[in-house]
mmCIF file of C-alpha atoms and ligand atoms in Angstrom:
data_model
loop_
_atom_site.group_PDB
_atom_site.id
_atom_site.type_symbol
_atom_site.label_atom_id
_atom_site.label_comp_id
_atom_site.label_asym_id
_atom_site.label_seq_id
_atom_site.Cartn_x
_atom_site.Cartn_y
_atom_site.Cartn_z
ATOM 1 C CA MET A 793 0.023 -0.004 0.007
ATOM 2 C CA VAL A 794 1.359 3.344 -0.986
ATOM 3 C CA ASP A 795 1.292 6.161 1.587
ATOM 4 C CA PHE A 796 0.476 9.836 0.710
ATOM 5 C CA ILE A 797 1.734 12.260 3.312
ATOM 6 C CA LEU A 798 0.005 15.644 3.361
ATOM 7 C CA HIS A 799 1.496 19.070 4.031
ATOM 8 C CA PRO A 800 1.014 20.546 7.511
ATOM 9 C CA LYS A 801 -2.635 21.444 8.178
ATOM 10 C CA ARG A 802 -3.818 20.059 4.926
ATOM 11 C CA GLU A 803 -5.471 17.180 6.725
ATOM 12 C CA LEU A 804 -8.244 19.588 7.892
ATOM 13 C CA SER A 805 -10.458 18.932 4.851
ATOM 14 C CA LEU A 806 -10.287 15.185 5.327
ATOM 15 C CA LEU A 807 -11.100 15.522 9.079
ATOM 16 C CA ARG A 808 -14.162 17.373 7.748
ATOM 17 C CA ARG A 809 -14.874 14.355 5.508
ATOM 18 C CA HIS A 810 -14.445 16.178 2.248
ATOM 19 C CA PRO A 811 -13.806 13.476 -0.356
ATOM 20 C CA TRP A 812 -11.175 15.173 -2.554
ATOM 21 C CA VAL A 813 -7.514 15.604 -1.998
ATOM 22 C CA PHE A 814 -5.878 18.145 -4.306
ATOM 23 C CA SER A 815 -2.357 17.726 -5.689
ATOM 24 C CA ASN A 816 -1.083 20.788 -3.846
ATOM 25 C CA ALA A 817 -2.005 19.185 -0.446
ATOM 26 C CA ILE A 818 0.232 16.274 -0.964
ATOM 27 C CA ALA A 819 3.786 16.663 0.394
ATOM 28 C CA ARG A 820 5.161 13.287 -0.754
ATOM 29 C CA MET A 821 4.262 9.714 -1.632
ATOM 30 C CA VAL A 822 6.073 6.617 -0.415
ATOM 31 C CA GLY A 823 5.949 4.276 -3.420
ATOM 32 C CA MET A 824 4.546 4.551 -6.873
ATOM 33 C CA PRO A 825 0.870 3.625 -7.290
ATOM 34 C CA TYR A 826 -0.870 2.973 -10.574
ATOM 35 C CA PRO A 827 -4.008 4.986 -11.582
ATOM 36 C CA GLY A 828 -7.006 3.883 -9.642
ATOM 37 C CA ASP A 829 -4.911 2.061 -6.962
ATOM 38 C CA THR A 830 -5.975 2.522 -3.312
ATOM 39 C CA VAL A 831 -3.582 4.728 -1.298
ATOM 40 C CA ARG A 832 -3.374 5.551 2.382
ATOM 41 C CA LEU A 833 -3.562 9.202 3.431
ATOM 42 C CA LEU A 834 -1.573 10.416 6.447
ATOM 43 C CA SER A 835 -1.111 13.828 8.047
ATOM 44 C CA ASP A 836 2.370 15.259 8.409
ATOM 45 C CA LYS A 837 2.313 13.988 11.978
ATOM 46 C CA GLY A 838 1.635 10.451 10.767
ATOM 47 C CA VAL A 839 -2.019 10.217 11.646
ATOM 48 C CA VAL A 840 -3.936 7.875 9.308
ATOM 49 C CA LEU A 841 -6.781 9.829 7.688
ATOM 50 C CA GLY A 842 -8.347 7.148 5.479
ATOM 51 C CA TYR A 843 -8.067 5.477 2.088
ATOM 52 C CA GLY A 844 -8.784 6.750 -1.498
ATOM 53 C CA SER A 845 -8.130 6.087 -5.133
ATOM 54 C CA PHE A 846 -5.228 7.636 -6.922
ATOM 55 C CA SER A 847 -5.962 9.845 -10.022
ATOM 56 C CA PRO A 848 -2.461 10.892 -11.224
ATOM 57 C CA LEU A 849 -3.577 13.076 -14.080
ATOM 58 C CA SER A 850 -6.360 14.980 -12.267
ATOM 59 C CA GLN A 851 -5.926 17.969 -9.942
ATOM 60 C CA ILE A 852 -8.018 15.947 -7.575
ATOM 61 C CA GLN A 853 -5.289 13.346 -6.971
ATOM 62 C CA VAL A 854 -7.224 11.240 -4.466
ATOM 63 C CA ARG A 855 -10.911 10.544 -4.112
ATOM 64 C CA MET A 856 -11.704 9.064 -0.705
ATOM 65 C CA TRP A 857 -13.429 5.678 -0.127
ATOM 66 C CA THR A 858 -13.260 5.850 3.688
ATOM 67 C CA PHE A 859 -12.115 8.123 6.436
ATOM 68 C CA ASP A 860 -11.744 5.212 8.749
ATOM 69 C CA GLY A 861 -8.110 3.984 8.933
ATOM 70 C CA ARG A 862 -9.212 0.572 10.170
ATOM 71 C CA GLU A 863 -11.441 -0.161 7.145
ATOM 72 C CA SER A 864 -9.989 -1.797 4.039
ATOM 73 C CA VAL A 865 -10.962 -1.003 0.530
ATOM 74 C CA ASP A 866 -12.139 -4.275 -0.943
ATOM 75 C CA GLU A 867 -14.969 -5.945 -2.664
ATOM 76 C CA ALA A 868 -16.933 -6.155 0.526
ATOM 77 C CA LEU A 869 -16.734 -2.359 1.090
ATOM 78 C CA ILE A 870 -17.794 -1.673 -2.446
ATOM 79 C CA GLU A 871 -20.766 -4.124 -2.081
ATOM 80 C CA ARG A 872 -21.805 -2.342 1.178
ATOM 81 C CA LEU A 873 -21.483 1.107 -0.374
ATOM 82 C CA VAL A 874 -23.677 0.088 -3.384
ATOM 83 C CA ALA A 875 -26.194 -1.628 -1.190
ATOM 84 C CA GLU A 876 -26.553 1.350 1.117
ATOM 85 C CA SER A 877 -26.977 3.766 -1.859
ATOM 86 C CA VAL A 878 -29.601 1.646 -3.488
ATOM 87 C CA GLY A 879 -31.301 0.981 -0.147
ATOM 88 C CA ARG A 880 -31.667 4.738 0.619
ATOM 89 C CA ARG A 881 -33.781 5.116 -2.589
ATOM 90 C CA ALA A 882 -36.335 2.527 -1.438
ATOM 91 C CA VAL A 883 -38.362 5.045 0.463
ATOM 92 C CA LEU A 884 -38.094 7.865 -2.169
ATOM 93 C CA PHE A 885 -40.700 7.044 -4.796
ATOM 94 C CA ALA A 886 -43.661 4.809 -5.148
ATOM 95 C CA GLU A 887 -43.214 2.316 -8.002
ATOM 96 C CA ASP A 888 -46.366 3.607 -9.600
ATOM 97 C CA PHE A 889 -45.119 7.199 -9.731
ATOM 98 C CA THR A 890 -41.861 6.449 -11.537
ATOM 99 C CA ASP A 891 -39.691 3.567 -12.674
ATOM 100 C CA ALA A 892 -36.708 5.828 -13.419
ATOM 101 C CA LEU A 893 -34.358 7.134 -10.744
ATOM 102 C CA ARG A 894 -30.724 7.668 -9.852
ATOM 103 C CA LEU A 895 -29.398 4.838 -7.691
ATOM 104 C CA ILE A 896 -25.869 6.088 -7.043
ATOM 105 C CA ASN A 897 -24.981 9.767 -7.043
ATOM 106 C CA ALA A 898 -21.225 9.645 -6.965
ATOM 107 C CA GLU A 899 -19.500 11.498 -4.061
ATOM 108 C CA ALA A 900 -22.775 12.267 -2.311
ATOM 109 C CA ASP A 901 -23.342 8.495 -1.965
ATOM 110 C CA GLY A 902 -19.773 7.702 -0.989
ATOM 111 C CA ILE A 903 -18.856 6.232 -4.456
ATOM 112 C CA PRO A 904 -16.700 8.921 -6.065
ATOM 113 C CA GLY A 905 -16.934 9.194 -9.867
ATOM 114 C CA CYS A 906 -19.807 6.722 -10.204
ATOM 115 C CA VAL A 907 -23.296 7.442 -11.372
ATOM 116 C CA VAL A 908 -25.978 4.746 -11.787
ATOM 117 C CA ASP A 909 -29.424 5.529 -13.202
ATOM 118 C CA LYS A 910 -32.315 3.084 -13.453
ATOM 119 C CA TYR A 911 -34.592 3.280 -16.461
ATOM 120 C CA GLY A 912 -37.330 0.715 -16.151
ATOM 121 C CA ASP A 913 -35.637 -2.665 -16.387
ATOM 122 C CA TRP A 914 -32.273 -1.211 -17.270
ATOM 123 C CA LEU A 915 -29.350 0.275 -15.504
ATOM 124 C CA VAL A 916 -27.072 2.916 -17.014
ATOM 125 C CA CYS A 917 -23.692 3.675 -15.425
ATOM 126 C CA SER A 918 -21.100 6.304 -15.855
ATOM 127 C CA PHE A 919 -17.572 5.959 -14.306
ATOM 128 C CA THR A 920 -15.472 9.084 -14.517
ATOM 129 C CA SER A 921 -12.630 8.648 -12.102
ATOM 130 C CA ALA A 922 -9.702 6.235 -12.045
ATOM 131 C CA GLY A 923 -10.979 4.710 -8.788
ATOM 132 C CA ALA A 924 -14.557 4.123 -10.058
ATOM 133 C CA GLU A 925 -12.969 2.591 -13.195
ATOM 134 C CA GLN A 926 -10.894 0.276 -11.093
ATOM 135 C CA TRP A 927 -13.885 -1.081 -9.199
ATOM 136 C CA LYS A 928 -16.264 -1.002 -12.138
ATOM 137 C CA LEU A 929 -16.833 -4.767 -12.336
ATOM 138 C CA GLU A 930 -17.398 -5.132 -8.621
ATOM 139 C CA ILE A 931 -19.929 -2.218 -8.655
ATOM 140 C CA VAL A 932 -21.731 -3.803 -11.581
ATOM 141 C CA GLY A 933 -21.709 -7.262 -9.747
ATOM 142 C CA ALA A 934 -23.161 -5.639 -6.601
ATOM 143 C CA LEU A 935 -25.938 -3.999 -8.706
ATOM 144 C CA ARG A 936 -26.776 -7.318 -10.407
ATOM 145 C CA ARG A 937 -27.108 -9.062 -7.109
ATOM 146 C CA LEU A 938 -29.229 -6.313 -5.515
ATOM 147 C CA LEU A 939 -31.488 -5.855 -8.501
ATOM 148 C CA PRO A 940 -31.843 -9.399 -10.075
ATOM 149 C CA SER A 941 -34.846 -8.323 -12.166
ATOM 150 C CA CYS A 942 -32.897 -5.826 -14.163
ATOM 151 C CA LYS A 943 -32.377 -7.044 -17.617
ATOM 152 C CA GLY A 944 -29.070 -5.393 -18.447
ATOM 153 C CA VAL A 945 -26.429 -2.848 -17.521
ATOM 154 C CA TYR A 946 -25.241 -0.313 -20.055
ATOM 155 C CA GLU A 947 -22.199 1.934 -19.747
ATOM 156 C CA ARG A 948 -22.104 5.617 -20.696
ATOM 157 C CA SER A 949 -18.602 6.523 -19.520
ATOM 158 C CA ASP A 950 -18.158 9.221 -22.120
ATOM 159 C CA ALA A 951 -18.327 12.382 -20.068
ATOM 160 C CA ASP A 952 -15.560 15.055 -20.425
ATOM 161 C CA ALA A 953 -14.556 14.406 -16.778
ATOM 162 C CA ARG A 954 -13.111 11.046 -17.940
ATOM 163 C CA SER A 955 -10.588 12.578 -20.196
ATOM 164 C CA ARG A 956 -9.289 14.747 -17.352
ATOM 165 C CA GLU A 957 -8.507 11.478 -15.600
ATOM 166 C CA GLY A 958 -6.666 10.176 -18.688
ATOM 167 C CA LEU A 959 -9.441 7.477 -19.255
ATOM 168 C CA GLU A 960 -10.678 6.652 -22.807
ATOM 169 C CA PRO A 961 -14.461 6.844 -23.419
ATOM 170 C CA CYS A 962 -16.244 3.505 -22.764
ATOM 171 C CA VAL A 963 -19.789 2.863 -24.130
ATOM 172 C CA GLY A 964 -21.637 -0.373 -24.371
ATOM 173 C CA THR A 965 -23.334 -3.193 -22.645
ATOM 174 C CA LEU A 966 -21.534 -4.209 -19.421
ATOM 175 C CA ALA A 967 -23.795 -7.013 -18.316
ATOM 176 C CA GLY A 968 -26.996 -8.821 -19.310
ATOM 177 C CA GLU A 969 -28.970 -7.936 -22.406
ATOM 178 C CA GLU A 970 -28.478 -4.964 -24.700
ATOM 179 C CA PRO A 971 -31.074 -2.278 -24.059
ATOM 180 C CA PRO A 972 -33.586 -1.366 -26.769
ATOM 181 C CA GLU A 973 -32.970 1.707 -28.848
ATOM 182 C CA ARG A 974 -35.392 3.726 -26.796
ATOM 183 C CA ILE A 975 -36.493 2.765 -23.213
ATOM 184 C CA GLU A 976 -39.943 3.955 -22.127
ATOM 185 C CA ILE A 977 -40.110 5.294 -18.562
ATOM 186 C CA ARG A 978 -42.987 6.636 -16.403
ATOM 187 C CA GLU A 979 -42.993 9.845 -14.465
ATOM 188 C CA GLY A 980 -46.186 10.901 -12.795
ATOM 189 C CA GLY A 981 -48.844 10.631 -15.446
ATOM 190 C CA CYS A 982 -46.384 11.042 -18.203
ATOM 191 C CA ARG A 983 -44.313 8.564 -20.321
ATOM 192 C CA PHE A 984 -41.002 9.396 -21.815
ATOM 193 C CA LEU A 985 -38.633 7.691 -24.291
ATOM 194 C CA VAL A 986 -34.921 7.571 -23.257
ATOM 195 C CA ASP A 987 -32.094 6.998 -25.678
ATOM 196 C CA VAL A 988 -29.463 5.670 -23.312
ATOM 197 C CA ARG A 989 -26.908 5.248 -26.218
ATOM 198 C CA ALA A 990 -26.794 8.695 -27.594
ATOM 199 C CA GLY A 991 -28.816 10.814 -25.227
ATOM 200 C CA HIS A 992 -27.321 13.426 -22.932
ATOM 201 C CA LYS A 993 -25.775 12.250 -19.629
ATOM 202 C CA THR A 994 -27.190 8.722 -19.210
ATOM 203 C CA GLY A 995 -30.115 9.626 -21.401
ATOM 204 C CA PHE A 996 -32.683 11.678 -19.425
ATOM 205 C CA TYR A 997 -32.700 14.622 -16.946
ATOM 206 C CA LEU A 998 -33.920 12.746 -13.955
ATOM 207 C CA ASP A 999 -32.692 15.619 -11.837
ATOM 208 C CA GLN A 1000 -35.498 17.851 -12.939
ATOM 209 C CA ARG A 1001 -38.255 15.341 -12.011
ATOM 210 C CA GLU A 1002 -39.568 17.342 -9.043
ATOM 211 C CA ASN A 1003 -39.179 20.604 -10.793
ATOM 212 C CA ARG A 1004 -41.231 19.349 -13.753
ATOM 213 C CA ALA A 1005 -44.111 18.727 -11.338
ATOM 214 C CA LYS A 1006 -43.602 22.071 -9.535
ATOM 215 C CA VAL A 1007 -43.610 24.042 -12.752
ATOM 216 C CA ALA A 1008 -46.536 22.035 -14.232
ATOM 217 C CA ALA A 1009 -48.584 23.304 -11.313
ATOM 218 C CA TYR A 1010 -48.595 26.731 -12.974
ATOM 219 C CA ALA A 1011 -49.462 25.378 -16.523
ATOM 220 C CA ASN A 1012 -53.166 25.136 -16.576
ATOM 221 C CA GLY A 1013 -54.492 27.113 -19.573
ATOM 222 C CA ALA A 1014 -50.981 28.570 -20.172
ATOM 223 C CA GLU A 1015 -49.062 29.193 -23.334
ATOM 224 C CA VAL A 1016 -45.755 27.758 -22.589
ATOM 225 C CA LEU A 1017 -42.233 28.327 -23.909
ATOM 226 C CA ASN A 1018 -39.919 25.392 -23.168
ATOM 227 C CA ALA A 1019 -36.475 26.792 -23.993
ATOM 228 C CA PHE A 1020 -33.604 24.238 -24.032
ATOM 229 C CA SER A 1021 -36.273 21.569 -24.233
ATOM 230 C CA TYR A 1022 -34.127 18.454 -24.869
ATOM 231 C CA THR A 1023 -36.758 15.553 -25.273
ATOM 232 C CA GLY A 1024 -39.624 17.747 -24.089
ATOM 233 C CA GLY A 1025 -39.785 17.010 -20.310
ATOM 234 C CA PHE A 1026 -41.124 20.286 -18.848
ATOM 235 C CA GLY A 1027 -43.362 20.974 -21.814
ATOM 236 C CA ILE A 1028 -44.963 17.591 -21.822
ATOM 237 C CA ALA A 1029 -45.479 17.828 -18.021
ATOM 238 C CA ALA A 1030 -47.069 21.171 -18.541
ATOM 239 C CA LEU A 1031 -49.449 19.810 -21.376
ATOM 240 C CA ALA A 1032 -50.460 17.024 -19.090
ATOM 241 C CA ALA A 1033 -51.293 19.659 -16.432
ATOM 242 C CA GLY A 1034 -53.629 21.472 -18.894
ATOM 243 C CA ALA A 1035 -51.360 23.823 -20.771
ATOM 244 C CA ALA A 1036 -53.009 25.411 -23.843
ATOM 245 C CA SER A 1037 -49.797 25.144 -25.915
ATOM 246 C CA VAL A 1038 -46.125 24.457 -25.772
ATOM 247 C CA THR A 1039 -43.305 25.782 -27.883
ATOM 248 C CA HIS A 1040 -40.143 23.610 -27.501
ATOM 249 C CA VAL A 1041 -36.806 25.075 -28.606
ATOM 250 C CA ASP A 1042 -33.579 23.178 -28.788
ATOM 251 C CA LEU A 1043 -30.522 22.905 -31.023
ATOM 252 C CA SER A 1044 -30.538 19.163 -31.124
ATOM 253 C CA GLU A 1045 -32.565 17.621 -33.952
ATOM 254 C CA PRO A 1046 -32.418 14.083 -32.430
ATOM 255 C CA ALA A 1047 -33.625 15.427 -29.059
ATOM 256 C CA LEU A 1048 -36.576 17.162 -30.719
ATOM 257 C CA GLU A 1049 -37.433 14.013 -32.604
ATOM 258 C CA ILE A 1050 -37.771 12.279 -29.267
ATOM 259 C CA ALA A 1051 -39.748 15.193 -27.926
ATOM 260 C CA LYS A 1052 -42.163 14.726 -30.807
ATOM 261 C CA ALA A 1053 -42.459 11.004 -30.179
ATOM 262 C CA ASN A 1054 -42.957 11.766 -26.450
ATOM 263 C CA THR A 1055 -45.726 14.159 -27.284
ATOM 264 C CA GLU A 1056 -47.532 11.526 -29.461
ATOM 265 C CA ARG A 1057 -47.078 8.971 -26.696
ATOM 266 C CA ASN A 1058 -48.889 10.910 -24.030
ATOM 267 C CA ALA A 1059 -52.497 10.664 -25.142
ATOM 268 C CA ILE A 1060 -53.457 13.900 -23.187
ATOM 269 C CA CYS A 1061 -51.240 15.894 -25.519
ATOM 270 C CA THR A 1062 -52.650 16.647 -28.934
ATOM 271 C CA MET A 1063 -49.977 17.376 -31.459
ATOM 272 C CA GLY A 1064 -51.740 20.577 -32.484
ATOM 273 C CA LYS A 1065 -50.836 22.183 -29.169
ATOM 274 C CA SER A 1066 -47.161 21.611 -29.629
ATOM 275 C CA GLU A 1067 -44.536 23.553 -31.776
ATOM 276 C CA PHE A 1068 -40.979 22.281 -32.227
ATOM 277 C CA ILE A 1069 -38.310 24.735 -33.170
ATOM 278 C CA CYS A 1070 -34.799 23.552 -33.874
ATOM 279 C CA GLY A 1071 -32.649 26.502 -33.379
ATOM 280 C CA ASN A 1072 -30.446 28.550 -31.020
ATOM 281 C CA VAL A 1073 -32.508 29.769 -28.088
ATOM 282 C CA PHE A 1074 -30.661 33.113 -28.085
ATOM 283 C CA GLU A 1075 -31.651 33.832 -31.669
ATOM 284 C CA VAL A 1076 -35.156 32.264 -31.447
ATOM 285 C CA LEU A 1077 -36.043 34.421 -28.404
ATOM 286 C CA ARG A 1078 -34.790 37.573 -30.019
ATOM 287 C CA LYS A 1079 -37.070 36.760 -33.023
ATOM 288 C CA PHE A 1080 -40.006 36.176 -30.657
ATOM 289 C CA ARG A 1081 -39.269 39.527 -29.007
ATOM 290 C CA ASP A 1082 -39.238 41.323 -32.376
ATOM 291 C CA GLN A 1083 -42.447 39.585 -33.430
ATOM 292 C CA GLY A 1084 -44.083 40.688 -30.110
ATOM 293 C CA ARG A 1085 -44.833 37.105 -28.990
ATOM 294 C CA SER A 1086 -45.363 36.434 -25.381
ATOM 295 C CA PHE A 1087 -46.031 33.464 -22.959
ATOM 296 C CA ASP A 1088 -47.708 32.714 -19.681
ATOM 297 C CA LEU A 1089 -45.056 30.206 -18.598
ATOM 298 C CA ILE A 1090 -41.378 30.150 -19.631
ATOM 299 C CA ILE A 1091 -38.828 27.450 -18.763
ATOM 300 C CA LEU A 1092 -35.209 28.275 -19.285
ATOM 301 C CA ASP A 1093 -32.972 25.240 -18.596
ATOM 302 C CA PRO A 1094 -29.746 25.892 -20.451
ATOM 303 C CA PRO A 1095 -26.760 23.522 -20.435
ATOM 304 C CA LYS A 1096 -23.758 24.115 -18.269
ATOM 305 C CA PHE A 1097 -22.301 27.387 -19.471
ATOM 306 C CA VAL A 1098 -19.611 27.450 -16.811
ATOM 307 C CA THR A 1099 -16.867 24.835 -17.450
ATOM 308 C CA SER A 1100 -14.093 26.372 -15.296
ATOM 309 C CA LYS A 1101 -13.565 29.010 -12.661
ATOM 310 C CA ALA A 1102 -12.068 31.317 -15.237
ATOM 311 C CA ALA A 1103 -15.194 30.992 -17.410
ATOM 312 C CA LEU A 1104 -17.578 32.080 -14.630
ATOM 313 C CA GLN A 1105 -17.815 35.842 -15.654
ATOM 314 C CA LYS A 1106 -18.238 35.126 -19.296
ATOM 315 C CA ALA A 1107 -20.809 32.433 -18.632
ATOM 316 C CA SER A 1108 -22.744 34.711 -16.244
ATOM 317 C CA ARG A 1109 -23.260 37.048 -19.194
ATOM 318 C CA GLY A 1110 -24.844 34.121 -21.131
ATOM 319 C CA TYR A 1111 -27.180 33.415 -18.240
ATOM 320 C CA LYS A 1112 -28.076 37.054 -17.923
ATOM 321 C CA ASP A 1113 -28.813 37.423 -21.680
ATOM 322 C CA ILE A 1114 -31.049 34.389 -21.757
ATOM 323 C CA ASN A 1115 -32.943 35.495 -18.719
ATOM 324 C CA LEU A 1116 -33.276 39.053 -20.020
ATOM 325 C CA LEU A 1117 -34.757 37.730 -23.252
ATOM 326 C CA GLY A 1118 -37.040 35.258 -21.370
ATOM 327 C CA ILE A 1119 -38.329 37.907 -18.911
ATOM 328 C CA LYS A 1120 -39.222 40.251 -21.773
ATOM 329 C CA LEU A 1121 -41.397 37.495 -23.349
ATOM 330 C CA LEU A 1122 -43.224 36.945 -20.034
ATOM 331 C CA ARG A 1123 -46.803 38.179 -19.847
ATOM 332 C CA PRO A 1124 -47.858 40.171 -16.757
ATOM 333 C CA GLY A 1125 -48.611 37.661 -14.005
ATOM 334 C CA GLY A 1126 -46.694 34.983 -15.912
ATOM 335 C CA THR A 1127 -44.369 32.396 -14.493
ATOM 336 C CA LEU A 1128 -40.628 31.990 -15.123
ATOM 337 C CA ALA A 1129 -38.709 28.768 -14.135
ATOM 338 C CA THR A 1130 -35.084 29.527 -14.707
ATOM 339 C CA PHE A 1131 -32.197 27.216 -14.015
ATOM 340 C CA SER A 1132 -28.389 26.869 -13.876
ATOM 341 C CA CYS A 1133 -26.767 23.474 -13.718
ATOM 342 C CA SER A 1134 -23.206 24.781 -13.353
ATOM 343 C CA GLU A 1135 -21.824 23.708 -10.042
ATOM 344 C CA ARG A 1136 -19.375 26.639 -10.130
ATOM 345 C CA MET A 1137 -22.285 29.124 -10.048
ATOM 346 C CA SER A 1138 -23.523 29.531 -6.499
ATOM 347 C CA PRO A 1139 -27.302 29.898 -5.800
ATOM 348 C CA ASP A 1140 -26.587 33.511 -4.591
ATOM 349 C CA PHE A 1141 -24.608 34.444 -7.717
ATOM 350 C CA PHE A 1142 -27.308 32.887 -9.937
ATOM 351 C CA ARG A 1143 -29.993 34.921 -8.055
ATOM 352 C CA THR A 1144 -27.960 38.106 -8.652
ATOM 353 C CA VAL A 1145 -27.726 37.305 -12.441
ATOM 354 C CA VAL A 1146 -31.551 36.882 -12.653
ATOM 355 C CA MET A 1147 -32.014 40.098 -10.585
ATOM 356 C CA GLU A 1148 -29.763 42.016 -12.995
ATOM 357 C CA ALA A 1149 -31.815 40.590 -15.969
ATOM 358 C CA ALA A 1150 -35.081 41.726 -14.417
ATOM 359 C CA LEU A 1151 -33.587 45.154 -13.778
ATOM 360 C CA ASP A 1152 -32.530 45.497 -17.423
ATOM 361 C CA ALA A 1153 -35.845 44.182 -18.575
ATOM 362 C CA LYS A 1154 -37.560 46.796 -16.253
ATOM 363 C CA ARG A 1155 -39.785 44.013 -14.876
ATOM 364 C CA ASP A 1156 -40.578 43.149 -11.289
ATOM 365 C CA LEU A 1157 -40.269 39.478 -10.326
ATOM 366 C CA GLN A 1158 -41.328 37.631 -7.147
ATOM 367 C CA ILE A 1159 -39.483 34.503 -6.231
ATOM 368 C CA ILE A 1160 -42.138 31.843 -5.525
ATOM 369 C CA SER A 1161 -39.853 28.960 -4.873
ATOM 370 C CA HIS A 1162 -36.136 28.015 -4.843
ATOM 371 C CA LEU A 1163 -35.540 24.863 -6.813
ATOM 372 C CA GLN A 1164 -32.750 22.301 -6.827
ATOM 373 C CA GLN A 1165 -31.859 18.803 -8.108
ATOM 374 C CA ALA A 1166 -34.273 15.979 -7.211
ATOM 375 C CA GLN A 1167 -34.124 13.898 -4.093
ATOM 376 C CA ASP A 1168 -32.348 11.004 -5.740
ATOM 377 C CA HIS A 1169 -29.481 13.387 -6.576
ATOM 378 C CA PRO A 1170 -28.560 14.263 -2.919
ATOM 379 C CA GLU A 1171 -25.891 16.708 -1.918
ATOM 380 C CA GLY A 1172 -23.517 15.459 0.802
ATOM 381 C CA ILE A 1173 -23.378 17.823 3.811
ATOM 382 C CA PHE A 1174 -19.551 17.649 3.672
ATOM 383 C CA PHE A 1175 -19.420 18.117 -0.107
ATOM 384 C CA PRO A 1176 -21.114 21.347 -1.145
ATOM 385 C CA GLU A 1177 -19.750 20.875 -4.763
ATOM 386 C CA GLY A 1178 -22.508 18.254 -5.145
ATOM 387 C CA LEU A 1179 -25.173 20.976 -5.367
ATOM 388 C CA TYR A 1180 -25.037 21.805 -9.100
ATOM 389 C CA LEU A 1181 -28.704 22.354 -10.163
ATOM 390 C CA LYS A 1182 -30.435 25.384 -8.854
ATOM 391 C CA GLY A 1183 -33.465 27.242 -10.107
ATOM 392 C CA LEU A 1184 -35.883 30.061 -9.406
ATOM 393 C CA LEU A 1185 -39.614 29.901 -9.870
ATOM 394 C CA CYS A 1186 -40.643 33.480 -10.349
ATOM 395 C CA ARG A 1187 -43.916 35.431 -11.008
ATOM 396 C CA ALA A 1188 -43.744 38.514 -13.181
HETATM 397 N N1 SAH B 110 -34.916 20.819 -19.835
HETATM 398 C C1 SAH B 110 -34.476 19.593 -20.365
HETATM 399 C C2 SAH B 110 -32.916 19.512 -20.253
HETATM 400 C C3 SAH B 110 -32.138 20.568 -20.925
HETATM 401 S S1 SAH B 110 -30.425 20.188 -21.233
HETATM 402 C C4 SAH B 110 -35.185 18.424 -19.598
HETATM 403 O O1 SAH B 110 -35.739 18.626 -18.585
HETATM 404 O O2 SAH B 110 -35.071 17.311 -20.155
HETATM 405 C C5 SAH B 110 -29.964 21.476 -22.231
HETATM 406 C C6 SAH B 110 -30.415 21.390 -23.675
HETATM 407 O O3 SAH B 110 -29.995 22.662 -24.282
HETATM 408 C C7 SAH B 110 -29.903 20.237 -24.492
HETATM 409 O O4 SAH B 110 -30.952 19.609 -25.078
HETATM 410 C C8 SAH B 110 -29.110 21.056 -25.682
HETATM 411 O O5 SAH B 110 -29.189 20.405 -26.870
HETATM 412 C C9 SAH B 110 -29.722 22.382 -25.676
HETATM 413 N N2 SAH B 110 -28.902 23.553 -26.175
HETATM 414 C C10 SAH B 110 -27.639 23.812 -25.826
HETATM 415 N N3 SAH B 110 -27.366 25.099 -26.207
HETATM 416 C C11 SAH B 110 -28.438 25.551 -26.911
HETATM 417 C C12 SAH B 110 -28.624 26.704 -27.565
HETATM 418 N N4 SAH B 110 -27.816 27.698 -27.763
HETATM 419 N N5 SAH B 110 -29.945 26.870 -28.179
HETATM 420 C C13 SAH B 110 -30.855 25.825 -28.048
HETATM 421 N N6 SAH B 110 -30.626 24.671 -27.401
HETATM 422 C C14 SAH B 110 -29.467 24.593 -26.821
#
């Protein structure tokens, strides 16, 4: 076992159970581990702080498995962590409400770099750290034993984070049968098709589940703009809740194809009420403004604009522009649901950006509700980085 000895005082974050050890905290290593190997962390005074996996190419050099020096990192520990993570979900949702949920949410569930989502009878995994990669087969084995009725496990380890760890993208069936081209899932009264092979993330934005329901509560009779619609989630939930019409806007043609199929699939939605625009939201919203179009309910759910600390200021201009355009299209008394999924943008900063947009739009907004990622995407109390999705539900 290789020992990593930290600089003086750098043990503090581990004593606070933060799961990441940055390269500048490490004074020296005794031995030469391979990527993904388990290493032991010690303070400069020789106190054992726990065990983690080594990621030589990442700034986050070690991701912790345990803060207990007496515990060993082995198959039994992995099995226990997976079982606990899956077990915690048992109380979250009734089977008849949804058959799609996140079973493992990486660091927040004590399994750094590993995400597992369940879509009906299928599991979709993403492994984005050297440590998660090392224990991949054990994690999959534990999942198969815990969920014997699952037909197959598919891997979507193609996120950018993987390349920062020096890992090649890995996509394909890991165990059991190959999933169908599109998996149908249920969420509340709606059904959605999920493309686990080519869809975003593992195929669907499960993290917006609760927000889709909260936003739909304002949809009855509304003309809805679903900007950055992806496969239609918010708009279809709004139609199911009685919206008069929905305009979906997204850059991705394949995503809109699924949005159309989803619309047809939900009997409550008549195709006449839906409009699908393939285009850049920034341009489409400007065009709507020039045409004098307006909406009762607007959803703004852009992709992650902030990819690094340095990009925060530039990205905040993107968020402000999109919110400014959105607010201008909002009818008096209308509802705006606006989101940021950049973990580097704090809830306070996001609120300031929306405030500045309202100021420039010369519109008053009330915040009705603060929104965040769904319950099956928990945020660890010792790991604030785990809160990435935040939103504001506002009334004009
Ligand atoms: N609201 C969706 C998730 C949105 S993800 C849901 O609940 O399922 C962000 C989406 O924005 C992606 O589908 C991506 O294709 C789209 N996108 C990214 N940049 C865009 C742009 N400039 N204009 C339009 N769509 C964009």
